[in-house]
Amino acid sequence: MTAEWIDGVAIGEAIKAEVARDVEILRERGIVPGLTAVLVGEHPASKIYVRNKVKASHQLGIRSEQRELDASVTSSGLLRVVDELNQRDDVDGILVQLPLPGHVDAKAILRAVSPDKDVDGFHPLNVGRLCIGAEGLRPCTPVGILEMLRRSGVPLQGTRAVVVGRSDIVGKPLALLLLHQHATVTICHSRTRNLPQVCREADLLVAAMGKPGMITSDYVRPGAVVVDVGINRVSEAERVADYFGDDPARMEDFQKKGYALVGDVHPRSVKRVASRMTPVPGGVGPLTIAMLMSNTVRAAKLRRGLQV
Ligand code: NDP
């Protein structure tokens, strides 16, 4: 068996086209949705993420801006910026790019973002709403995965889903969303015993650990659907050949760049047993950005009491 790839780029583009139509309708009513990304310090990956988010916003007609603050900013300095953005009527979504420098109280900052503008869905109020299945803003990566599964026709009701990783950003909220879709959900983490055996029970296996290529065919029941959330940079030629040795295009790309992006799933090993799986890059990543755009428009509508 060779797994079929789930095309996250195409699904992300379809969602963005729908968001652009929504933005157009709002603009006709004189409403321009606005997103502000707050970037602290010089974290290179964060800069790229924020740049991509701002670029995607512009493409869809969302007014977006980037606030760059020095790495030395204090918690109270950052709180003042968040407060100012909370007050501004032209800002519908506030996104504080993580990670924040160690001296900043990240939890306090995320709590300070108005829940109505919390397009990352990290505020405790939105976490609580997710938990009880009430209307609210949901974290982008998990809700993107759900949307991808729905649009790919992957059934969830009554199935066994195993999520490896229990972070507040990915694993935990995704498990809750799958539960609301009536999957029977198991959450695994670094202390889970017999992890391969637990994973092999899954109809749907989600890997979100940040461990390159860890999930091999030993973890996958034949015919399972596998979603790979991890994004890891690998530059050792031997490891890259192990992951992508059967894929000349990927090997050529590695020769050019000197590194390869790999998920938490071992692609060469798992594609022999899974029925469908998501690639890295081009799987979950594009959905995260598409759902951020969608959340911004959703926030703009919710704040004005419009139907979402
Ligand atoms: P965290 O580091 O916050 O969480 C990792 C989780 O994986 C923890 O719960 C940890 O367990 C668990 N874990 C770590 N090692 C193992 C192991 N050997 N066996 C079982 N479980 C393990 O990561 P995030 O959730 O923030 O991100 C996970 C991955 O997803 C990263 O590669 C990240 O880059 C990527 N990511 C991708 C996004 C996208 O848009 N595609 C968006 C967000 C993240 P414990 O709790 O016990 O420590």
XYZ file of C-alpha atoms and ligand atoms in Angstrom:
356
model
C 0.000 0.000 0.000
C 1.172 3.564 -0.669
C -0.619 6.285 1.229
C -2.417 9.040 -0.634
C -1.190 12.533 0.306
C -3.716 14.991 1.740
C -3.024 18.288 -0.022
C -2.963 20.976 2.676
C -1.945 23.668 0.195
C -5.046 23.144 -1.967
C -7.375 22.975 1.050
C -5.747 26.091 2.547
C -6.220 27.972 -0.739
C -9.895 26.947 -0.879
C -10.455 28.242 2.669
C -8.633 31.493 1.892
C -10.781 32.019 -1.215
C -13.890 31.686 0.992
C -12.416 34.117 3.523
C -11.634 36.618 0.724
C -15.311 36.470 -0.355
C -16.395 37.105 3.243
C -13.997 40.068 3.475
C -15.518 41.463 0.267
C -19.037 41.239 1.717
C -17.907 42.983 4.921
C -16.163 45.716 2.908
C -19.419 46.392 1.061
C -20.894 47.119 4.491
C -17.994 49.450 5.335
C -16.181 46.976 7.588
C -12.507 46.188 6.956
C -11.287 43.357 9.192
C -7.940 44.170 10.827
C -5.195 41.946 12.238
C -2.210 43.107 14.288
C 0.736 40.793 14.869
C 3.018 41.610 17.795
C 6.578 40.404 17.370
C 9.084 40.652 20.213
C 12.825 40.319 19.601
C 14.802 38.821 16.760
C 13.643 35.173 16.682
C 14.313 34.255 12.988
C 11.534 31.612 12.656
C 9.012 33.970 14.342
C 9.904 36.714 11.870
C 9.192 34.390 8.945
C 5.885 33.207 10.490
C 4.713 36.787 11.122
C 5.777 37.920 7.660
C 3.775 35.061 6.086
C 0.715 35.873 8.196
C 0.816 39.567 7.300
C 1.325 38.713 3.607
C -1.637 36.304 3.598
C -3.826 38.977 5.267
C -2.974 41.535 2.577
C -3.780 39.037 -0.165
C -7.271 38.499 1.253
C -8.065 42.182 1.795
C -7.593 42.050 5.572
C -5.902 45.184 6.899
C -2.849 43.981 8.763
C 0.065 45.483 10.617
C 3.089 44.282 12.457
C 4.238 45.755 15.782
C 7.889 44.986 16.386
C 9.176 45.396 19.910
C 12.686 45.146 21.234
C 13.638 41.891 23.031
C 14.244 43.977 26.178
C 10.574 45.019 26.456
C 9.176 44.402 29.947
C 5.947 42.529 30.729
C 4.288 45.819 31.643
C 5.518 47.453 28.424
C 4.028 44.619 26.394
C 0.802 44.751 28.415
C 0.461 48.422 27.493
C 0.749 47.572 23.781
C -1.838 44.792 24.089
C -4.153 47.119 25.981
C -3.866 49.788 23.285
C -4.721 47.188 20.626
C -7.663 45.957 22.733
C -9.055 49.510 22.687
C -8.607 50.147 18.963
C -11.794 49.735 16.964
C -9.946 49.013 13.700
C -8.211 45.956 15.218
C -10.298 42.766 15.155
C -7.536 40.255 15.781
C -4.432 40.438 17.993
C -1.757 37.859 17.589
C 1.204 37.777 19.968
C 3.827 35.631 18.268
C 5.316 32.987 20.570
C 7.831 32.282 21.995
C 8.257 35.461 24.048
C 11.613 36.213 25.734
C 12.087 34.365 29.036
C 11.754 37.487 31.238
C 8.252 38.232 29.892
C 5.259 36.655 31.651
C 3.783 34.987 28.540
C 0.693 33.675 30.355
C -0.167 37.156 31.650
C 0.232 38.587 28.132
C -2.051 35.963 26.556
C -4.624 36.563 29.305
C -4.509 40.307 28.600
C -5.592 39.941 24.960
C -9.303 40.683 24.747
C -11.095 37.301 24.281
C -13.053 38.906 21.416
C -9.803 39.647 19.550
C -7.991 36.462 20.544
C -7.547 35.014 17.026
C -5.081 32.397 18.311
C -7.718 31.056 20.719
C -5.253 30.975 23.640
C -7.208 33.091 26.163
C -8.554 31.003 29.099
C -12.103 32.123 28.255
C -11.807 30.749 24.724
C -10.128 27.595 26.048
C -13.109 27.130 28.381
C -15.552 27.748 25.542
C -13.759 25.111 23.469
C -13.923 22.701 26.379
C -17.712 22.979 26.703
C -18.320 23.296 22.953
C -19.609 26.905 23.175
C -19.182 29.546 20.446
C -15.708 31.117 20.560
C -12.389 31.555 18.797
C -10.523 28.257 18.405
C -6.731 27.716 18.104
C -5.729 27.820 14.423
C -3.693 24.627 14.005
C -6.198 22.225 15.631
C -9.218 23.807 13.962
C -7.304 23.732 10.656
C -6.685 20.006 11.077
C -10.391 19.433 11.727
C -11.301 21.428 8.640
C -8.777 19.494 6.558
C -10.188 16.158 7.741
C -13.754 17.321 7.066
C -12.950 18.531 3.557
C -11.027 15.314 2.826
C -14.009 13.206 3.845
C -12.213 11.464 6.732
C -14.902 10.064 9.050
C -14.508 10.812 12.772
C -17.694 9.728 14.483
C -17.149 6.515 16.447
C -13.532 6.147 15.280
C -10.431 5.759 17.450
C -8.231 8.869 17.366
C -4.824 8.992 19.027
C -3.120 12.366 19.488
C 0.576 12.259 20.426
C 1.453 15.534 22.188
C -0.502 17.404 24.861
C 0.511 21.029 24.352
C -2.006 23.809 24.986
C -1.512 24.967 21.389
C -1.959 21.719 19.464
C -2.476 18.381 21.241
C -4.994 19.291 23.959
C -7.318 21.513 21.887
C -7.201 19.071 18.971
C -8.206 16.204 21.267
C -11.199 18.268 22.453
C -12.266 19.112 18.904
C -12.057 15.444 17.893
C -14.060 14.508 20.971
C -16.784 16.982 19.968
C -16.858 15.195 16.594
C -17.613 11.953 18.503
C -14.239 10.286 18.016
C -12.946 8.159 20.892
C -9.800 10.054 21.779
C -6.562 9.041 23.492
C -3.945 11.692 24.297
C -0.341 10.497 24.559
C 2.784 12.266 25.786
C 6.390 11.675 26.778
C 5.440 9.453 29.717
C 2.962 7.238 27.864
C 3.855 3.570 28.209
C 3.860 1.286 25.157
C 3.408 4.232 22.815
C 3.676 2.229 19.544
C 1.015 -0.176 20.787
C -1.366 2.646 21.788
C -0.799 4.384 18.439
C -1.528 1.182 16.525
C -5.094 1.275 17.887
C -5.758 4.489 15.970
C -7.934 4.932 12.898
C -6.644 8.512 12.983
C -3.149 9.150 14.331
C -1.949 12.712 14.911
C 1.731 13.357 15.613
C 2.515 16.658 17.384
C 5.660 16.128 19.437
C 8.414 18.061 17.664
C 10.493 14.854 17.249
C 11.704 14.432 13.662
C 10.582 11.212 11.982
C 9.733 9.513 15.275
C 6.499 7.872 14.114
C 7.503 4.901 11.953
C 5.366 2.114 10.490
C 5.562 0.294 13.861
C 3.208 2.940 15.275
C 0.632 2.769 12.495
C -2.244 0.360 11.954
C -2.468 -0.580 8.259
C -5.005 1.709 6.598
C -4.923 4.422 9.286
C -5.042 8.143 8.429
C -1.930 9.953 9.717
C -1.711 13.695 10.338
C 1.782 15.107 10.819
C 1.871 18.423 12.713
C 5.622 18.540 13.403
C 7.945 20.925 11.611
C 11.615 20.113 12.138
C 14.724 21.179 10.270
C 17.194 18.350 9.625
C 20.594 18.880 8.008
C 22.389 15.511 8.435
C 22.543 13.950 4.942
C 22.194 10.421 6.284
C 18.976 11.191 8.141
C 17.523 13.094 5.209
C 18.300 10.110 2.922
C 16.559 7.837 5.426
C 13.389 9.988 5.306
C 13.345 10.926 1.621
C 15.751 8.521 -0.138
C 12.918 7.339 -2.390
C 11.931 10.902 -3.392
C 14.413 12.421 -5.901
C 12.726 15.864 -5.805
C 13.104 16.105 -2.019
C 16.725 14.914 -2.169
C 17.510 17.495 -4.837
C 15.883 20.212 -2.728
C 18.042 19.128 0.233
C 21.231 19.318 -1.889
C 20.306 22.891 -2.846
C 19.290 24.154 0.611
C 21.504 22.095 2.894
C 18.563 21.197 5.118
C 15.193 19.505 4.823
C 11.941 20.071 6.677
C 10.601 16.879 8.163
C 7.593 16.248 10.343
C 7.230 13.977 13.347
C 6.254 11.135 11.016
C 8.850 9.118 9.120
C 7.502 9.624 5.589
C 9.190 6.737 3.778
C 8.294 4.221 6.482
C 4.702 5.334 7.192
C 3.521 5.810 3.630
C 3.795 2.034 3.161
C 1.091 1.368 5.777
C -1.152 4.451 6.118
C -4.098 4.967 3.771
C -3.763 8.765 3.774
C -1.250 11.128 5.316
C -0.266 14.788 5.335
C 3.090 15.911 3.891
C 5.581 18.272 5.532
C 5.722 20.911 4.244
C 2.366 21.399 2.524
C 0.121 19.604 5.010
C -0.997 21.159 8.293
C 1.107 24.363 7.964
C -0.997 26.074 5.250
C -4.157 25.281 7.230
C -2.827 27.128 10.274
C -2.470 30.351 8.277
C -5.810 29.893 6.495
C -7.602 29.451 9.837
C -5.903 32.546 11.270
C -7.414 34.509 8.392
C -10.756 32.832 8.959
C -10.602 33.571 12.713
C -9.859 37.249 12.028
C -12.972 37.601 9.894
C -14.937 35.591 12.433
C -13.748 37.935 15.216
C -14.730 40.967 13.107
C -18.245 39.550 12.713
C -18.670 38.332 16.311
C -17.578 41.712 17.710
C -20.258 43.448 15.633
C -22.949 40.895 16.424
C -23.063 39.690 12.803
C -23.843 36.109 11.918
C -20.711 33.953 11.508
P 5.422 21.196 22.572
O 6.892 21.029 22.713
O 4.730 22.270 23.313
O 4.717 19.808 22.984
C 5.234 18.583 22.561
C 4.397 17.468 23.130
O 4.912 16.237 22.625
C 4.417 17.385 24.656
O 3.143 17.114 25.153
C 5.382 16.224 24.926
O 5.064 15.461 26.075
C 5.151 15.363 23.710
N 6.339 14.558 23.427
C 7.613 14.980 23.309
N 8.430 13.936 23.093
C 7.655 12.834 23.066
C 7.919 11.469 22.899
N 9.164 11.011 22.689
N 6.890 10.604 22.946
C 5.637 11.050 23.160
N 5.320 12.342 23.327
C 6.319 13.227 23.278
O 5.152 21.290 21.014
P 3.918 21.942 20.177
O 2.661 21.228 20.478
O 3.962 23.406 20.265
O 4.402 21.555 18.689
C 4.584 20.216 18.293
C 5.184 20.198 16.889
O 4.260 20.794 15.996
C 6.471 21.013 16.734
O 7.297 20.361 15.772
C 5.999 22.338 16.168
O 7.010 22.981 15.389
C 4.856 21.881 15.305
N 3.821 22.891 15.072
C 3.380 23.020 13.801
C 2.385 23.903 13.498
C 1.895 23.974 12.098
O 1.288 24.961 11.720
N 2.113 22.932 11.283
C 1.798 24.796 14.517
C 2.270 24.517 15.860
C 3.259 23.603 16.100
P 5.147 16.069 27.587
O 3.927 16.947 27.732
O 5.088 14.869 28.441
O 6.428 16.828 27.644
